[in-house]
GROMACS .gro file of C-alpha atoms in nm:
model
  274
    1UNK     CA    1  -1.862  -0.089  -0.660
    2UNK     CA    2  -1.941   0.238  -0.834
    3UNK     CA    3  -1.691   0.428  -1.042
    4UNK     CA    4  -1.713   0.711  -0.788
    5UNK     CA    5  -1.595   0.478  -0.513
    6UNK     CA    6  -1.344   0.307  -0.740
    7UNK     CA    7  -1.152   0.569  -0.940
    8UNK     CA    8  -0.891   0.317  -1.050
    9UNK     CA    9  -1.161   0.118  -1.228
   10UNK     CA   10  -1.251   0.432  -1.420
   11UNK     CA   11  -0.895   0.452  -1.550
   12UNK     CA   12  -0.935   0.101  -1.685
   13UNK     CA   13  -1.196   0.234  -1.927
   14UNK     CA   14  -0.965   0.491  -2.087
   15UNK     CA   15  -0.909   0.443  -2.461
   16UNK     CA   16  -0.646   0.181  -2.531
   17UNK     CA   17  -0.606   0.070  -2.170
   18UNK     CA   18  -0.820  -0.242  -2.205
   19UNK     CA   19  -0.608  -0.348  -2.503
   20UNK     CA   20  -0.291  -0.311  -2.292
   21UNK     CA   21  -0.449  -0.506  -2.009
   22UNK     CA   22  -0.552  -0.790  -2.241
   23UNK     CA   23  -0.212  -0.802  -2.408
   24UNK     CA   24  -0.033  -0.820  -2.073
   25UNK     CA   25  -0.265  -1.089  -1.942
   26UNK     CA   26  -0.208  -1.307  -2.249
   27UNK     CA   27   0.170  -1.260  -2.230
   28UNK     CA   28   0.180  -1.350  -1.861
   29UNK     CA   29  -0.039  -1.656  -1.918
   30UNK     CA   30   0.197  -1.778  -2.191
   31UNK     CA   31   0.508  -1.767  -1.977
   32UNK     CA   32   0.329  -1.928  -1.683
   33UNK     CA   33   0.226  -2.206  -1.918
   34UNK     CA   34   0.586  -2.279  -2.021
   35UNK     CA   35   0.682  -2.637  -1.941
   36UNK     CA   36   0.988  -2.523  -1.742
   37UNK     CA   37   0.760  -2.343  -1.495
   38UNK     CA   38   0.621  -2.676  -1.379
   39UNK     CA   39   0.956  -2.793  -1.248
   40UNK     CA   40   1.196  -2.502  -1.215
   41UNK     CA   41   0.987  -2.196  -1.135
   42UNK     CA   42   1.208  -2.103  -0.838
   43UNK     CA   43   1.506  -2.069  -1.070
   44UNK     CA   44   1.307  -1.848  -1.305
   45UNK     CA   45   1.195  -1.633  -1.011
   46UNK     CA   46   1.552  -1.590  -0.889
   47UNK     CA   47   1.678  -1.495  -1.233
   48UNK     CA   48   1.387  -1.254  -1.285
   49UNK     CA   49   1.472  -1.086  -0.955
   50UNK     CA   50   1.834  -1.036  -1.056
   51UNK     CA   51   1.744  -0.900  -1.398
   52UNK     CA   52   1.473  -0.679  -1.255
   53UNK     CA   53   1.714  -0.527  -1.005
   54UNK     CA   54   1.966  -0.464  -1.282
   55UNK     CA   55   1.699  -0.290  -1.491
   56UNK     CA   56   1.581  -0.071  -1.205
   57UNK     CA   57   1.937   0.031  -1.121
   58UNK     CA   58   1.998   0.117  -1.488
   59UNK     CA   59   1.706   0.360  -1.484
   60UNK     CA   60   1.858   0.523  -1.176
   61UNK     CA   61   2.189   0.578  -1.354
   62UNK     CA   62   2.381   0.257  -1.278
   63UNK     CA   63   2.360   0.068  -1.608
   64UNK     CA   64   2.573  -0.238  -1.536
   65UNK     CA   65   2.600  -0.553  -1.743
   66UNK     CA   66   2.403  -0.841  -1.598
   67UNK     CA   67   2.712  -1.053  -1.545
   68UNK     CA   68   2.877  -0.772  -1.347
   69UNK     CA   69   2.575  -0.757  -1.115
   70UNK     CA   70   2.588  -1.134  -1.082
   71UNK     CA   71   2.962  -1.136  -1.011
   72UNK     CA   72   2.990  -0.854  -0.760
   73UNK     CA   73   2.956  -0.904  -0.387
   74UNK     CA   74   3.058  -0.559  -0.260
   75UNK     CA   75   2.817  -0.278  -0.339
   76UNK     CA   76   2.938  -0.032  -0.078
   77UNK     CA   77   3.108   0.194  -0.330
   78UNK     CA   78   3.416   0.196  -0.115
   79UNK     CA   79   3.635   0.144  -0.420
   80UNK     CA   80   3.522   0.479  -0.560
   81UNK     CA   81   3.250   0.331  -0.778
   82UNK     CA   82   2.961   0.570  -0.717
   83UNK     CA   83   2.717   0.345  -0.905
   84UNK     CA   84   2.769   0.041  -0.683
   85UNK     CA   85   2.541   0.161  -0.398
   86UNK     CA   86   2.257   0.212  -0.646
   87UNK     CA   87   2.291  -0.144  -0.773
   88UNK     CA   88   2.310  -0.270  -0.416
   89UNK     CA   89   1.996  -0.077  -0.324
   90UNK     CA   90   1.809  -0.223  -0.622
   91UNK     CA   91   1.909  -0.576  -0.524
   92UNK     CA   92   1.802  -0.523  -0.162
   93UNK     CA   93   1.468  -0.382  -0.270
   94UNK     CA   94   1.395  -0.671  -0.503
   95UNK     CA   95   1.463  -0.916  -0.221
   96UNK     CA   96   1.259  -0.717   0.030
   97UNK     CA   97   0.954  -0.662  -0.191
   98UNK     CA   98   0.851  -1.026  -0.168
   99UNK     CA   99   0.845  -1.005   0.211
  100UNK     CA  100   0.596  -0.718   0.218
  101UNK     CA  101   0.309  -0.855   0.011
  102UNK     CA  102   0.087  -0.938   0.309
  103UNK     CA  103   0.131  -0.589   0.457
  104UNK     CA  104   0.067  -0.385   0.142
  105UNK     CA  105  -0.313  -0.403   0.136
  106UNK     CA  106  -0.340  -0.317   0.507
  107UNK     CA  107  -0.068  -0.054   0.537
  108UNK     CA  108   0.085   0.065   0.209
  109UNK     CA  109   0.255   0.365   0.373
  110UNK     CA  110   0.432   0.130   0.612
  111UNK     CA  111   0.554  -0.073   0.314
  112UNK     CA  112   0.679   0.238   0.133
  113UNK     CA  113   0.864   0.349   0.446
  114UNK     CA  114   1.024   0.007   0.474
  115UNK     CA  115   1.124   0.006   0.108
  116UNK     CA  116   1.295   0.341   0.146
  117UNK     CA  117   1.469   0.230   0.463
  118UNK     CA  118   1.605  -0.075   0.279
  119UNK     CA  119   1.708   0.126  -0.027
  120UNK     CA  120   1.878   0.407   0.166
  121UNK     CA  121   2.055   0.188   0.420
  122UNK     CA  122   2.393   0.317   0.304
  123UNK     CA  123   2.307   0.685   0.348
  124UNK     CA  124   2.320   0.911   0.651
  125UNK     CA  125   2.016   1.122   0.556
  126UNK     CA  126   1.669   1.073   0.700
  127UNK     CA  127   1.529   0.743   0.580
  128UNK     CA  128   1.199   0.564   0.604
  129UNK     CA  129   0.981   0.875   0.618
  130UNK     CA  130   0.841   1.127   0.367
  131UNK     CA  131   1.042   1.444   0.325
  132UNK     CA  132   0.968   1.753   0.533
  133UNK     CA  133   0.918   2.111   0.401
  134UNK     CA  134   1.239   2.240   0.246
  135UNK     CA  135   1.413   1.904   0.249
  136UNK     CA  136   1.601   1.844  -0.081
  137UNK     CA  137   1.541   1.549  -0.309
  138UNK     CA  138   1.822   1.361  -0.479
  139UNK     CA  139   1.654   1.226  -0.794
  140UNK     CA  140   1.850   1.376  -1.085
  141UNK     CA  141   1.692   1.173  -1.365
  142UNK     CA  142   1.339   1.298  -1.289
  143UNK     CA  143   1.328   1.671  -1.350
  144UNK     CA  144   0.955   1.733  -1.327
  145UNK     CA  145   0.827   2.002  -1.087
  146UNK     CA  146   0.854   1.879  -0.730
  147UNK     CA  147   0.534   1.888  -0.521
  148UNK     CA  148   0.571   2.046  -0.179
  149UNK     CA  149   0.568   1.836   0.137
  150UNK     CA  150   0.205   1.914   0.221
  151UNK     CA  151   0.087   1.801  -0.122
  152UNK     CA  152   0.300   1.489  -0.092
  153UNK     CA  153   0.144   1.402   0.244
  154UNK     CA  154  -0.210   1.450   0.112
  155UNK     CA  155  -0.159   1.251  -0.205
  156UNK     CA  156   0.022   0.970  -0.025
  157UNK     CA  157  -0.273   0.942   0.212
  158UNK     CA  158  -0.509   0.935  -0.085
  159UNK     CA  159  -0.306   0.663  -0.253
  160UNK     CA  160  -0.302   0.466   0.070
  161UNK     CA  161  -0.680   0.484   0.100
  162UNK     CA  162  -0.722   0.363  -0.259
  163UNK     CA  163  -0.503   0.061  -0.189
  164UNK     CA  164  -0.675  -0.021   0.142
  165UNK     CA  165  -1.024   0.015  -0.008
  166UNK     CA  166  -0.938  -0.226  -0.287
  167UNK     CA  167  -1.034  -0.193  -0.650
  168UNK     CA  168  -1.187  -0.388  -0.934
  169UNK     CA  169  -0.934  -0.228  -1.166
  170UNK     CA  170  -0.693  -0.460  -1.349
  171UNK     CA  171  -0.360  -0.518  -1.177
  172UNK     CA  172  -0.175  -0.334  -1.453
  173UNK     CA  173  -0.378  -0.018  -1.390
  174UNK     CA  174  -0.326  -0.029  -1.014
  175UNK     CA  175   0.047  -0.096  -1.049
  176UNK     CA  176   0.091   0.183  -1.303
  177UNK     CA  177  -0.088   0.434  -1.081
  178UNK     CA  178   0.118   0.342  -0.774
  179UNK     CA  179   0.436   0.366  -0.980
  180UNK     CA  180   0.337   0.694  -1.143
  181UNK     CA  181   0.223   0.862  -0.821
  182UNK     CA  182   0.545   0.779  -0.640
  183UNK     CA  183   0.758   0.909  -0.926
  184UNK     CA  184   0.546   1.223  -0.953
  185UNK     CA  185   0.560   1.291  -0.579
  186UNK     CA  186   0.915   1.177  -0.505
  187UNK     CA  187   0.814   1.157  -0.139
  188UNK     CA  188   1.156   1.062  -0.004
  189UNK     CA  189   1.485   1.245  -0.002
  190UNK     CA  190   1.648   0.979  -0.223
  191UNK     CA  191   1.591   0.652  -0.411
  192UNK     CA  192   1.237   0.740  -0.519
  193UNK     CA  193   1.269   0.574  -0.860
  194UNK     CA  194   1.394   0.249  -0.708
  195UNK     CA  195   1.114   0.255  -0.449
  196UNK     CA  196   0.848   0.331  -0.710
  197UNK     CA  197   0.953   0.039  -0.926
  198UNK     CA  198   0.970  -0.194  -0.625
  199UNK     CA  199   0.617  -0.086  -0.530
  200UNK     CA  200   0.501  -0.162  -0.885
  201UNK     CA  201   0.645  -0.511  -0.839
  202UNK     CA  202   0.460  -0.553  -0.508
  203UNK     CA  203   0.129  -0.466  -0.675
  204UNK     CA  204   0.182  -0.692  -0.977
  205UNK     CA  205   0.275  -0.987  -0.757
  206UNK     CA  206   0.026  -0.925  -0.478
  207UNK     CA  207  -0.262  -0.878  -0.721
  208UNK     CA  208  -0.221  -1.231  -0.851
  209UNK     CA  209  -0.122  -1.123  -1.202
  210UNK     CA  210   0.236  -1.241  -1.144
  211UNK     CA  211   0.225  -1.444  -0.821
  212UNK     CA  212   0.567  -1.606  -0.872
  213UNK     CA  213   0.731  -1.273  -0.960
  214UNK     CA  214   0.867  -1.391  -1.293
  215UNK     CA  215   0.765  -1.094  -1.509
  216UNK     CA  216   1.014  -0.818  -1.419
  217UNK     CA  217   0.865  -0.492  -1.545
  218UNK     CA  218   1.190  -0.319  -1.447
  219UNK     CA  219   1.362  -0.504  -1.732
  220UNK     CA  220   1.110  -0.362  -1.975
  221UNK     CA  221   1.130  -0.010  -1.838
  222UNK     CA  222   1.506  -0.017  -1.882
  223UNK     CA  223   1.482  -0.162  -2.233
  224UNK     CA  224   1.234   0.105  -2.339
  225UNK     CA  225   1.486   0.363  -2.217
  226UNK     CA  226   1.500   0.658  -1.982
  227UNK     CA  227   1.376   0.908  -2.239
  228UNK     CA  228   1.059   0.710  -2.307
  229UNK     CA  229   1.015   0.649  -1.934
  230UNK     CA  230   1.028   1.019  -1.852
  231UNK     CA  231   0.809   1.113  -2.149
  232UNK     CA  232   0.542   0.863  -2.040
  233UNK     CA  233   0.566   0.990  -1.682
  234UNK     CA  234   0.510   1.346  -1.805
  235UNK     CA  235   0.188   1.222  -1.962
  236UNK     CA  236   0.078   1.075  -1.630
  237UNK     CA  237   0.162   1.393  -1.441
  238UNK     CA  238  -0.037   1.599  -1.692
  239UNK     CA  239  -0.348   1.428  -1.563
  240UNK     CA  240  -0.511   1.417  -1.907
  241UNK     CA  241  -0.693   1.097  -2.005
  242UNK     CA  242  -0.456   1.056  -2.299
  243UNK     CA  243  -0.149   1.108  -2.083
  244UNK     CA  244  -0.259   0.869  -1.810
  245UNK     CA  245  -0.359   0.606  -2.067
  246UNK     CA  246  -0.019   0.639  -2.236
  247UNK     CA  247   0.157   0.586  -1.901
  248UNK     CA  248  -0.048   0.274  -1.830
  249UNK     CA  249   0.027   0.143  -2.179
  250UNK     CA  250   0.398   0.214  -2.125
  251UNK     CA  251   0.391   0.013  -1.803
  252UNK     CA  252   0.207  -0.265  -1.985
  253UNK     CA  253   0.473  -0.278  -2.254
  254UNK     CA  254   0.738  -0.296  -1.981
  255UNK     CA  255   0.566  -0.599  -1.827
  256UNK     CA  256   0.547  -0.766  -2.168
  257UNK     CA  257   0.919  -0.711  -2.221
  258UNK     CA  258   0.980  -0.858  -1.876
  259UNK     CA  259   0.777  -1.159  -1.984
  260UNK     CA  260   0.992  -1.191  -2.295
  261UNK     CA  261   1.304  -1.186  -2.076
  262UNK     CA  262   1.176  -1.464  -1.852
  263UNK     CA  263   1.058  -1.665  -2.150
  264UNK     CA  264   1.417  -1.655  -2.275
  265UNK     CA  265   1.532  -1.775  -1.932
  266UNK     CA  266   1.285  -2.063  -1.951
  267UNK     CA  267   1.413  -2.157  -2.294
  268UNK     CA  268   1.772  -2.147  -2.171
  269UNK     CA  269   1.688  -2.368  -1.874
  270UNK     CA  270   1.509  -2.610  -2.106
  271UNK     CA  271   1.821  -2.634  -2.323
  272UNK     CA  272   2.038  -2.680  -2.017
  273UNK     CA  273   2.220  -2.356  -2.091
  274UNK     CA  274   2.148  -2.184  -1.762
   0.00000   0.00000   0.00000
């Protein structure tokens, strides 16, 4: 496939990106080679899902302790806790993402609509469709200029065609671009950050890089912090080779930190402490 037909592959040649790709691949291989993964991988997957949801919610303003997320059963926010619905949405998205892997390559826009529907289930606004002209966006932590609805529609269609066509680009590059585009566009009226991070998970798992979903990039994004997250996103939105490469590297570091988290889970399971 030529670079003209495969623009994602071109991004893989940006300075520093191949180093990030190699580093992520080695980290993922190490955790998959852990002896606990041979016998208790389902437990690691479940714990990674919980920790990933907590990390994604933290980036959307609901920074709860892991044990609080584990303990709670009511995320309606009916007790006046305005952060609870965000945590609930993150948990629902993490559970739903694994059910959509087979659909992603054929109909990514359908998957994105479903993810938003799941995330915004507790809201009365329009859900499951891109925003219309003049429709407001509730995404207070991302303050970049907001593309208009026509630009959103065009770029979503372009992203969809890239996914459907397939790419020889490394999984990290594809996941970072999907994540970055959705954050840049904020195509829905709410929950765009949660949806973007869930879509990144879908790509990382569906690509075969992390087939058991044990490397929660959301954990890493949260650990790196909101300021670094937004700064890296600004680089992506700039469209410069340096900015895009920095965003991909940021996403790579997030995956590596997710790997570190799951490695710690494996060690705890091995010691009988979890």
